[in-house]
Amino acid sequence: APRIAVIGAGIAGMAAAIRLRLQGNHVEVFEAGATAGGKLGELVLGEYRFGIGPSLLTMPEYIDELFALAGEMPSEHFRYQRLDTVCRYAWEDGTRLDARADPQAFAHEVEQVLGVPAQRVLKTLAHGEEKYRLTGHTFLEKSLHSSDTWLTPEVGHALTRLHRLDLTRTLHQVHQRDLKEPHLVQLFDRFATYNGSNPYRAPGLLSMIAHFEHGAGAFVPEGGMPAIGRALFDLAERVGVIFHFNTAVAEILTHRDGRRPRAVGLRLQDEREVLLDRVVSNMDVFFTHQRLLPDAPAPTRVLAREKSTSALIFYWGVDRSFPELDVHNIFFSDDYAGEFEALEAGTLCDDPTIYVSISSRYDPSAAPEGGENWFVMINAPFATPEQDWPTLIERTRERVIDKLERMLGSEGSPAGLREAIVEECVFDPTTIEARTLSHLGALYGTSSNDRMAAFMRHPNYSRHIDGLYFCGGSVHPGGGLPLCLLSARIMTDVMARREPWPTHAPS
Ligand code: FAD
């Protein structure tokens, strides 16, 4: 059986390893860190536990699929619940809206609170779903770099409905056209940030993201988000994947036998060499080329693409509870366009939108009794050398606390957050780059601000080196947990087509 190395134990690396092992390959994962999960890692501050990165789980069926492939009952190993309220939204003018997952209930709530006819909301969600139905299978579940993807009746049908995809309008223009009411436009515009994009530039096609949250639903895993990484690691071990932790890869070894080079193994940081038949990189594709293949030709145009946004995150252990908050909470900026202008200029605005996620609401073991673990995130630009993060953090921390005190408290009576923070850790884009090894601290690889973005992501294989494949948030079809899981599935399909090998279950 082919011997395959996977570089990185992020969610896509583990999904790829499980799939490849179940096809009968010998699979070894080389991970620089001490644990599996990559961005799904955990941070412990005193008695408080936090998920380092993702806080919102959508499309958990792609996780279940891996257990099912291994012949296991997903719910015996990984359990999650659907949230009834997906997010609690707050604006400075006092408007509050609980967004129910169920589209009818959400539309009804919007009508009550904002006076927008429920029908308008339902039509917008249905239009998002239509865009997903027309394009999702082709653009998110298949390689875009294979001719069979394009020669299908589905693509033919999508072409006849091209006008429905809103490719020539920005997401914001689509929402202004369809929703009109400013609070609601802002609420829907925010979905662009789910893949690190800017609603004032990203194509209207992205309105399908609202459908993921309000049609497909938002979920919380038992044990918090890091439990996803642990569950996949356990599954990978059960099916016979071999893991090497604290084992950074320093180089992908290639051998030129004939016209093209071929990946033949790895050189590890401790200088050991491991010879294998194929290599899959789950490491950020930019760093894979820059650090592991310094002498090989690189797809420079693809690697130079604009990055997605990063984040400034405050992990706060809070010693009391704030009953007015839910699991996911948004405190909107009064100047959303200004917030994105600042991000484009590489800095932070004075009044950023604040996202507060509290996983101890559904996983009480993550905070001591009576306390809460607050993951407080604002959008930040990807890292550039000009930024002065210590100053930006100091200034923004005060602004964030002031805004939350004001919006959670009442006139002249702050909410009492400042004194309640008893543990703190802060990540900025440079920390995110260093901790998660993602280029410039981008959360979702390249941005989707351009309507050609889908075509400009790195493919799931190397065009220059045979036997080298890619999966993860920095390559096709993009970042975010569901797409990373799909990238592993696409990569495995691409490998099977490019290098067929009789598959059988592992013994
Ligand atoms: P990664 O998690 O990036 O892991 C790559 C692995 O490769 C790491 O473990 C790293 O140590 C390893 N590695 C790197 N270099 C080497 C080397 N030389 N040798 C060996 N190993 C190496 N997604 C959502 O769906 N919902 C959210 O709410 C959400 N919020 C987010 C918030 C934050 C703050 C961040 C950072 C991300 C968020 N995302 C969210 C995005 C999501 O976390 C990522 O898209 C996804 O986890 C990326 O997984 P991956 O498989 O690409 O690998």
XYZ file of C-alpha atoms and ligand atoms in Angstrom:
560
model
C 0.000 0.000 0.000
C 1.195 3.554 -0.616
C 2.831 5.218 2.375
C 1.454 8.710 2.819
C 2.730 11.546 5.014
C 0.334 14.233 6.196
C 1.973 17.456 7.397
C -0.190 19.001 10.139
C -2.933 17.654 12.384
C -5.459 20.445 11.757
C -9.051 19.398 11.136
C -8.409 18.900 7.411
C -5.160 17.005 7.998
C -6.935 14.596 10.340
C -9.923 14.213 8.008
C -7.526 13.504 5.124
C -5.543 10.999 7.209
C -8.732 9.154 8.219
C -10.005 8.995 4.649
C -6.668 7.841 3.225
C -6.195 5.238 5.940
C -9.692 3.872 5.337
C -8.698 3.365 1.720
C -5.961 1.033 2.914
C -2.954 3.351 2.801
C -0.262 3.519 5.456
C -0.671 7.052 6.883
C 1.620 9.013 9.218
C 0.820 12.535 10.452
C 3.694 14.872 11.367
C 2.558 17.710 13.634
C 4.758 20.580 14.842
C 2.644 21.149 17.964
C 2.129 18.964 21.020
C -1.534 18.169 20.283
C -3.950 17.649 17.404
C -6.546 20.156 16.209
C -4.458 23.113 14.953
C -6.697 26.185 15.208
C -9.147 24.077 17.230
C -6.694 24.156 20.123
C -7.473 24.939 23.750
C -6.269 27.688 26.077
C -6.407 27.291 29.846
C -6.292 30.361 32.120
C -6.598 29.439 35.786
C -9.952 27.699 36.193
C -11.202 28.832 32.755
C -10.924 26.922 29.469
C -11.288 28.487 26.008
C -11.333 27.275 22.433
C -8.498 29.218 20.802
C -10.148 29.667 17.409
C -13.494 28.572 16.011
C -16.572 29.142 18.160
C -19.367 28.496 15.679
C -20.077 25.013 14.345
C -22.073 24.658 11.147
C -22.575 21.584 8.931
C -21.549 19.006 11.585
C -22.695 16.317 9.161
C -19.273 16.542 7.499
C -17.752 15.430 10.819
C -20.337 12.655 11.229
C -19.489 11.479 7.727
C -15.984 10.491 8.861
C -17.284 8.270 11.676
C -19.805 6.714 9.303
C -17.043 6.009 6.763
C -15.203 4.104 9.493
C -18.367 2.113 10.197
C -18.964 3.840 13.541
C -22.054 5.510 15.012
C -21.126 9.216 15.068
C -23.231 9.978 18.157
C -21.290 7.406 20.192
C -18.113 9.460 19.791
C -19.090 13.031 19.004
C -22.268 14.717 20.211
C -23.634 18.159 19.485
C -26.830 20.128 19.860
C -28.608 22.508 17.573
C -28.960 26.037 18.954
C -32.434 27.478 19.063
C -31.145 31.056 19.117
C -28.111 31.348 16.859
C -27.093 34.839 17.893
C -28.237 37.722 20.096
C -27.686 41.026 18.267
C -27.418 44.452 19.894
C -27.142 47.946 18.427
C -26.141 51.185 20.136
C -29.639 52.660 19.618
C -31.052 50.055 22.007
C -32.380 47.661 19.354
C -32.039 44.008 20.445
C -32.818 40.997 18.330
C -32.609 37.300 19.117
C -31.984 35.512 15.836
C -33.770 32.188 15.998
C -32.321 29.408 13.849
C -35.709 28.486 12.457
C -36.300 30.754 9.423
C -40.008 31.321 10.199
C -39.316 32.233 13.821
C -36.413 34.476 12.774
C -38.527 36.272 10.160
C -41.328 36.739 12.688
C -38.893 38.202 15.245
C -37.480 40.579 12.607
C -41.009 41.740 11.798
C -41.770 42.361 15.493
C -38.521 44.172 16.269
C -37.642 45.969 13.031
C -41.008 46.223 11.310
C -39.729 44.442 8.197
C -42.320 42.116 6.644
C -41.445 38.500 7.520
C -41.931 37.566 3.874
C -39.002 39.760 2.858
C -36.648 37.909 5.230
C -37.891 34.499 4.122
C -37.458 35.455 0.467
C -33.876 36.580 1.122
C -33.050 33.341 2.943
C -34.661 31.324 0.151
C -32.603 33.221 -2.418
C -29.421 32.400 -0.440
C -30.430 28.757 -0.403
C -31.064 28.832 -4.157
C -27.530 30.186 -4.727
C -26.170 27.352 -2.594
C -28.204 24.747 -4.497
C -27.044 26.135 -7.850
C -23.347 26.365 -7.044
C -22.519 24.624 -3.752
C -22.012 21.132 -5.107
C -19.739 22.299 -7.920
C -17.788 25.037 -6.152
C -17.496 23.615 -2.647
C -17.506 19.855 -3.081
C -15.393 19.288 -6.176
C -12.014 20.211 -7.519
C -12.296 23.262 -9.776
C -9.153 22.106 -11.511
C -10.601 19.073 -13.202
C -12.558 19.123 -16.447
C -15.195 16.606 -15.221
C -16.324 19.208 -12.689
C -17.435 21.513 -15.463
C -19.049 19.053 -17.871
C -22.148 18.352 -15.824
C -25.867 19.117 -16.226
C -25.643 20.945 -12.900
C -23.166 23.481 -14.263
C -25.321 23.852 -17.381
C -28.329 24.590 -15.182
C -26.376 27.114 -13.056
C -25.312 28.906 -16.244
C -28.934 29.384 -17.249
C -29.578 30.918 -13.805
C -26.460 33.088 -13.736
C -28.533 36.243 -13.189
C -29.787 34.750 -9.881
C -26.251 34.498 -8.465
C -25.703 38.267 -7.993
C -22.123 38.029 -9.195
C -22.021 41.631 -10.394
C -23.296 43.158 -7.135
C -21.593 43.318 -3.774
C -23.143 41.502 -0.840
C -24.067 44.855 0.706
C -25.794 46.009 -2.503
C -27.803 42.774 -2.586
C -28.919 43.237 1.018
C -29.815 46.889 0.461
C -31.867 45.886 -2.564
C -33.624 42.980 -0.851
C -33.825 43.903 2.838
C -33.642 47.708 2.878
C -33.896 48.224 6.657
C -30.419 49.324 7.922
C -30.225 47.073 11.032
C -31.214 44.067 8.986
C -28.812 44.932 6.166
C -25.995 45.136 8.738
C -27.012 41.824 10.324
C -26.946 40.048 6.945
C -23.783 41.883 5.794
C -21.935 40.393 8.772
C -22.147 36.938 7.212
C -19.294 38.048 4.884
C -17.002 37.880 7.913
C -17.694 34.134 8.215
C -14.996 33.667 5.620
C -12.996 36.779 6.470
C -14.393 38.951 3.679
C -15.706 42.497 3.357
C -19.445 42.821 2.564
C -18.814 46.069 0.683
C -16.546 44.206 -1.776
C -17.480 40.513 -1.660
C -19.867 39.268 -4.371
C -23.588 38.882 -3.673
C -23.184 35.128 -4.197
C -22.013 34.963 -0.569
C -25.555 35.629 0.651
C -25.773 31.828 0.679
C -23.887 31.927 4.029
C -27.035 33.172 5.807
C -28.695 29.950 4.699
C -26.051 27.884 6.519
C -26.943 29.519 9.820
C -30.705 29.916 9.433
C -31.490 26.945 7.212
C -28.879 24.322 8.050
C -28.414 25.614 11.634
C -25.734 26.442 14.195
C -24.539 23.779 16.640
C -22.600 23.418 19.863
C -20.457 20.343 20.496
C -20.510 18.612 23.847
C -17.262 19.608 25.593
C -16.757 22.766 23.511
C -15.139 23.289 20.112
C -11.766 21.665 20.993
C -13.733 18.422 21.464
C -14.024 18.258 17.648
C -10.257 17.976 17.303
C -10.055 15.396 20.089
C -12.851 13.275 18.582
C -11.201 13.213 15.156
C -7.806 12.435 16.654
C -9.279 9.461 18.575
C -11.013 8.237 15.415
C -7.806 8.572 13.399
C -5.917 6.553 15.996
C -8.658 3.897 16.082
C -8.410 3.372 12.318
C -4.629 3.085 12.498
C -3.236 6.494 11.575
C 0.183 7.056 13.178
C 0.834 10.470 14.750
C 4.178 12.143 15.484
C 3.759 15.217 17.715
C 6.358 17.920 18.364
C 7.703 16.903 14.974
C 7.961 19.904 12.658
C 8.666 19.174 9.013
C 11.570 21.200 7.616
C 11.515 20.147 3.963
C 9.532 18.135 1.466
C 12.022 15.880 -0.292
C 11.645 15.578 -4.043
C 13.301 13.408 -6.623
C 13.426 14.114 -10.346
C 12.926 10.864 -12.181
C 12.384 11.912 -15.785
C 10.708 15.218 -16.612
C 8.937 16.183 -13.392
C 9.953 16.162 -9.755
C 8.083 13.902 -7.366
C 7.562 14.169 -3.584
C 9.359 11.234 -2.012
C 9.496 12.080 1.684
C 10.208 14.578 4.408
C 13.166 16.020 6.227
C 12.213 16.725 9.827
C 13.495 19.604 11.926
C 15.811 17.231 13.803
C 17.376 16.362 10.394
C 15.863 12.861 10.260
C 14.633 11.884 6.803
C 11.456 9.865 6.265
C 10.865 8.314 2.862
C 7.239 7.902 1.773
C 5.313 7.640 -1.484
C 3.054 10.700 -1.274
C 2.851 13.863 0.785
C -0.253 15.794 1.822
C 0.282 19.250 3.287
C -2.304 20.573 5.733
C 0.139 23.333 6.612
C -0.671 26.817 5.272
C 0.079 26.613 1.541
C 2.137 29.820 1.559
C 4.471 28.471 4.263
C 4.549 25.036 2.621
C 6.072 26.617 -0.463
C 8.207 29.200 1.321
C 9.656 26.961 4.038
C 9.405 23.373 2.873
C 10.028 23.808 -0.857
C 12.358 26.820 -1.086
C 13.968 25.647 -4.327
C 10.882 24.419 -6.158
C 8.865 26.567 -8.558
C 5.935 28.150 -6.686
C 2.532 29.367 -7.906
C 3.473 32.962 -7.082
C 0.236 34.600 -8.299
C -1.946 32.315 -6.197
C 0.274 32.701 -3.137
C 0.190 36.511 -3.443
C -3.628 36.657 -3.281
C -5.200 38.994 -0.713
C -5.563 37.283 2.666
C -8.753 37.017 4.657
C -9.110 39.146 7.754
C -7.510 38.173 11.043
C -8.776 38.922 14.551
C -7.999 40.586 17.832
C -9.190 38.248 20.558
C -9.546 38.813 24.285
C -9.963 35.607 26.272
C -11.522 36.746 29.537
C -12.260 34.693 32.614
C -15.181 36.584 34.161
C -16.060 35.924 37.808
C -19.794 36.516 37.558
C -22.552 35.706 35.147
C -24.299 38.055 32.720
C -27.769 36.561 32.208
C -28.555 39.044 29.429
C -26.035 37.235 27.192
C -26.487 34.091 25.126
C -23.875 31.700 23.648
C -23.177 33.958 20.633
C -23.633 37.721 20.962
C -22.915 40.603 18.615
C -22.571 44.264 19.584
C -22.635 46.161 16.327
C -20.517 49.114 15.315
C -22.434 52.314 14.592
C -20.320 52.746 11.462
C -20.042 49.389 9.713
C -18.692 50.829 6.440
C -16.037 52.707 8.466
C -15.073 49.484 10.247
C -14.288 47.777 6.933
C -12.522 50.872 5.564
C -10.193 50.711 8.580
C -9.574 46.983 8.004
C -8.741 47.669 4.350
C -6.310 50.349 5.538
C -4.632 47.738 7.747
C -5.845 49.067 11.091
C -8.734 49.030 13.604
C -11.579 51.524 13.775
C -12.640 53.386 16.929
C -15.953 51.553 17.201
C -15.493 47.923 16.154
C -18.258 45.328 16.092
C -17.715 43.027 19.068
C -18.456 39.319 19.085
C -18.769 37.671 22.507
C -19.024 33.902 22.599
C -19.495 32.114 25.920
C -19.040 28.374 25.647
C -19.511 27.876 29.420
C -23.194 28.556 28.666
C -23.428 25.065 27.148
C -20.301 23.523 28.695
C -20.356 24.620 32.377
C -17.090 22.789 33.070
C -15.241 25.505 31.085
C -15.611 28.076 33.914
C -15.744 27.949 37.715
C -19.187 28.056 39.292
C -20.787 31.465 38.911
C -18.220 32.544 36.300
C -18.091 32.602 32.491
C -15.418 32.153 29.831
C -15.724 35.071 27.404
C -14.170 34.793 23.943
C -14.306 38.392 22.738
C -13.312 38.890 19.133
C -13.191 41.841 16.791
C -12.265 41.748 13.121
C -8.672 42.771 12.530
C -6.618 43.218 9.356
C -4.108 40.537 8.432
C -0.679 41.320 9.874
C 1.578 43.903 8.208
C 4.969 45.222 9.393
C 3.584 48.760 9.922
C 1.114 47.762 12.645
C 1.921 48.525 16.269
C -0.086 45.847 18.067
C 0.771 46.724 21.690
C -0.640 50.245 21.139
C -3.638 49.042 19.127
C -4.452 46.461 21.804
C -4.226 48.920 24.677
C -6.506 51.423 22.918
C -8.978 48.854 21.642
C -9.256 46.998 24.946
C -10.547 50.162 26.643
C -12.962 50.885 23.788
C -14.296 47.324 23.811
C -14.844 47.332 27.577
C -16.467 50.795 27.460
C -18.830 49.692 24.695
C -19.814 46.494 26.515
C -20.262 48.360 29.830
C -22.530 50.828 28.029
C -24.540 48.330 26.010
C -24.940 45.777 28.792
C -25.539 48.331 31.519
C -28.125 51.041 31.802
C -27.955 54.844 31.608
C -25.240 55.979 34.042
C -24.834 52.477 35.424
C -22.134 50.373 33.741
C -22.563 46.607 33.638
C -19.589 45.922 35.939
C -17.523 43.990 33.396
C -14.188 45.744 34.031
C -13.955 44.501 37.634
C -15.298 41.060 36.707
C -12.360 40.166 34.426
C -10.078 37.981 36.556
C -8.116 36.159 33.854
C -6.961 37.526 30.526
C -5.004 36.571 27.446
C -4.891 38.502 24.160
C -4.176 37.241 20.643
C -3.490 39.653 17.788
C -2.788 38.739 14.136
C 0.898 38.189 14.859
C 0.106 35.853 17.780
C -2.375 33.993 15.570
C 0.293 33.607 12.891
C 2.847 32.370 15.415
C 0.447 30.065 17.283
C -1.437 28.577 14.347
C 1.200 28.990 11.609
C -1.266 30.649 9.272
C 0.288 33.229 6.960
C -0.189 36.805 8.299
C -2.633 35.488 10.892
C -5.420 35.164 8.277
C -8.276 33.147 9.793
C -9.602 31.757 6.524
C -6.688 31.647 4.047
C -7.380 33.959 1.105
C -10.273 36.426 1.094
C -13.415 35.994 -1.000
C -13.666 39.688 -1.824
C -13.313 39.056 -5.520
C -15.906 37.228 -7.589
C -13.107 35.145 -9.127
C -11.805 34.182 -5.651
C -13.068 30.597 -5.908
C -10.975 30.064 -9.032
C -7.891 31.655 -7.563
C -7.433 29.401 -4.530
C -4.599 26.927 -4.595
C -5.716 23.557 -5.999
C -5.699 20.423 -3.844
C -2.630 19.084 -5.662
C 0.654 20.540 -6.831
C 0.897 21.533 -10.464
C 4.688 21.311 -10.289
C 5.452 18.295 -8.109
C 3.858 14.882 -8.558
C 2.715 13.076 -5.431
C 2.170 16.332 -3.500
C -1.347 17.265 -2.339
C -2.967 19.986 -0.220
C -5.896 20.294 2.145
C -6.979 22.869 4.729
C -8.256 26.405 5.001
C -5.602 27.992 2.782
C -6.496 25.962 -0.343
C -9.657 25.111 -2.296
C -12.504 25.415 -1.317
C -11.437 27.769 1.537
C -11.419 28.301 5.296
C -13.896 27.501 8.048
C -14.429 24.034 9.494
C -16.987 22.732 6.958
C -14.890 23.789 3.976
C -11.713 22.375 5.532
C -13.494 19.028 5.898
C -14.586 19.268 2.271
C -11.030 20.089 1.198
C -9.912 16.748 2.665
C -12.652 14.940 0.774
C -11.819 16.709 -2.507
C -8.091 16.095 -2.054
C -8.672 12.376 -1.497
C -10.810 12.200 -4.662
C -8.176 14.087 -6.647
C -5.445 11.733 -5.412
C -7.486 8.674 -6.327
C -7.974 10.042 -9.839
C -4.377 11.113 -10.358
C -2.744 8.059 -8.789
C -5.287 5.232 -8.803
C -4.577 2.400 -6.453
C -6.871 -0.499 -5.591
C -8.540 0.492 -2.354
C -9.554 -1.852 0.433
C -10.338 -1.580 4.129
C -7.297 -1.544 6.456
C -6.534 -4.861 8.085
P -4.944 24.328 10.932
O -5.890 24.329 12.068
O -4.439 25.611 10.423
O -3.749 23.368 11.333
C -2.567 23.217 10.588
C -1.629 22.384 11.402
O -0.394 22.278 10.713
C -1.317 22.995 12.767
O -1.605 22.067 13.779
C 0.170 23.322 12.690
O 0.817 23.194 13.923
C 0.639 22.301 11.678
N 1.899 22.683 11.018
C 2.191 23.854 10.438
N 3.439 23.846 9.955
C 3.945 22.617 10.217
C 5.195 21.982 9.951
N 6.206 22.600 9.316
N 5.359 20.706 10.371
C 4.363 20.038 10.998
N 3.171 20.600 11.282
C 2.966 21.869 10.886
N -14.138 28.338 11.417
C -15.436 28.010 11.632
O -15.967 27.102 10.972
N -16.171 28.647 12.600
C -15.639 29.641 13.372
O -16.309 30.165 14.275
C -14.294 30.023 13.143
N -13.721 30.995 13.891
C -12.360 31.154 13.844
C -11.745 32.001 14.779
C -10.367 32.095 14.822
C -9.724 33.004 15.831
C -9.572 31.342 13.919
C -8.072 31.400 13.983
C -10.185 30.543 12.954
C -11.571 30.437 12.913
N -12.226 29.603 11.995
C -13.549 29.312 12.152
C -11.484 28.973 10.891
C -11.089 27.546 11.207
O -10.569 27.475 12.500
C -10.012 27.105 10.232
O -10.451 27.298 8.889
C -9.641 25.638 10.408
O -9.560 25.253 11.750
C -8.318 25.420 9.714
O -7.987 24.054 9.737
P -6.834 23.459 8.849
O -7.150 22.043 8.626
O -6.582 24.323 7.665
O -5.539 23.472 9.742
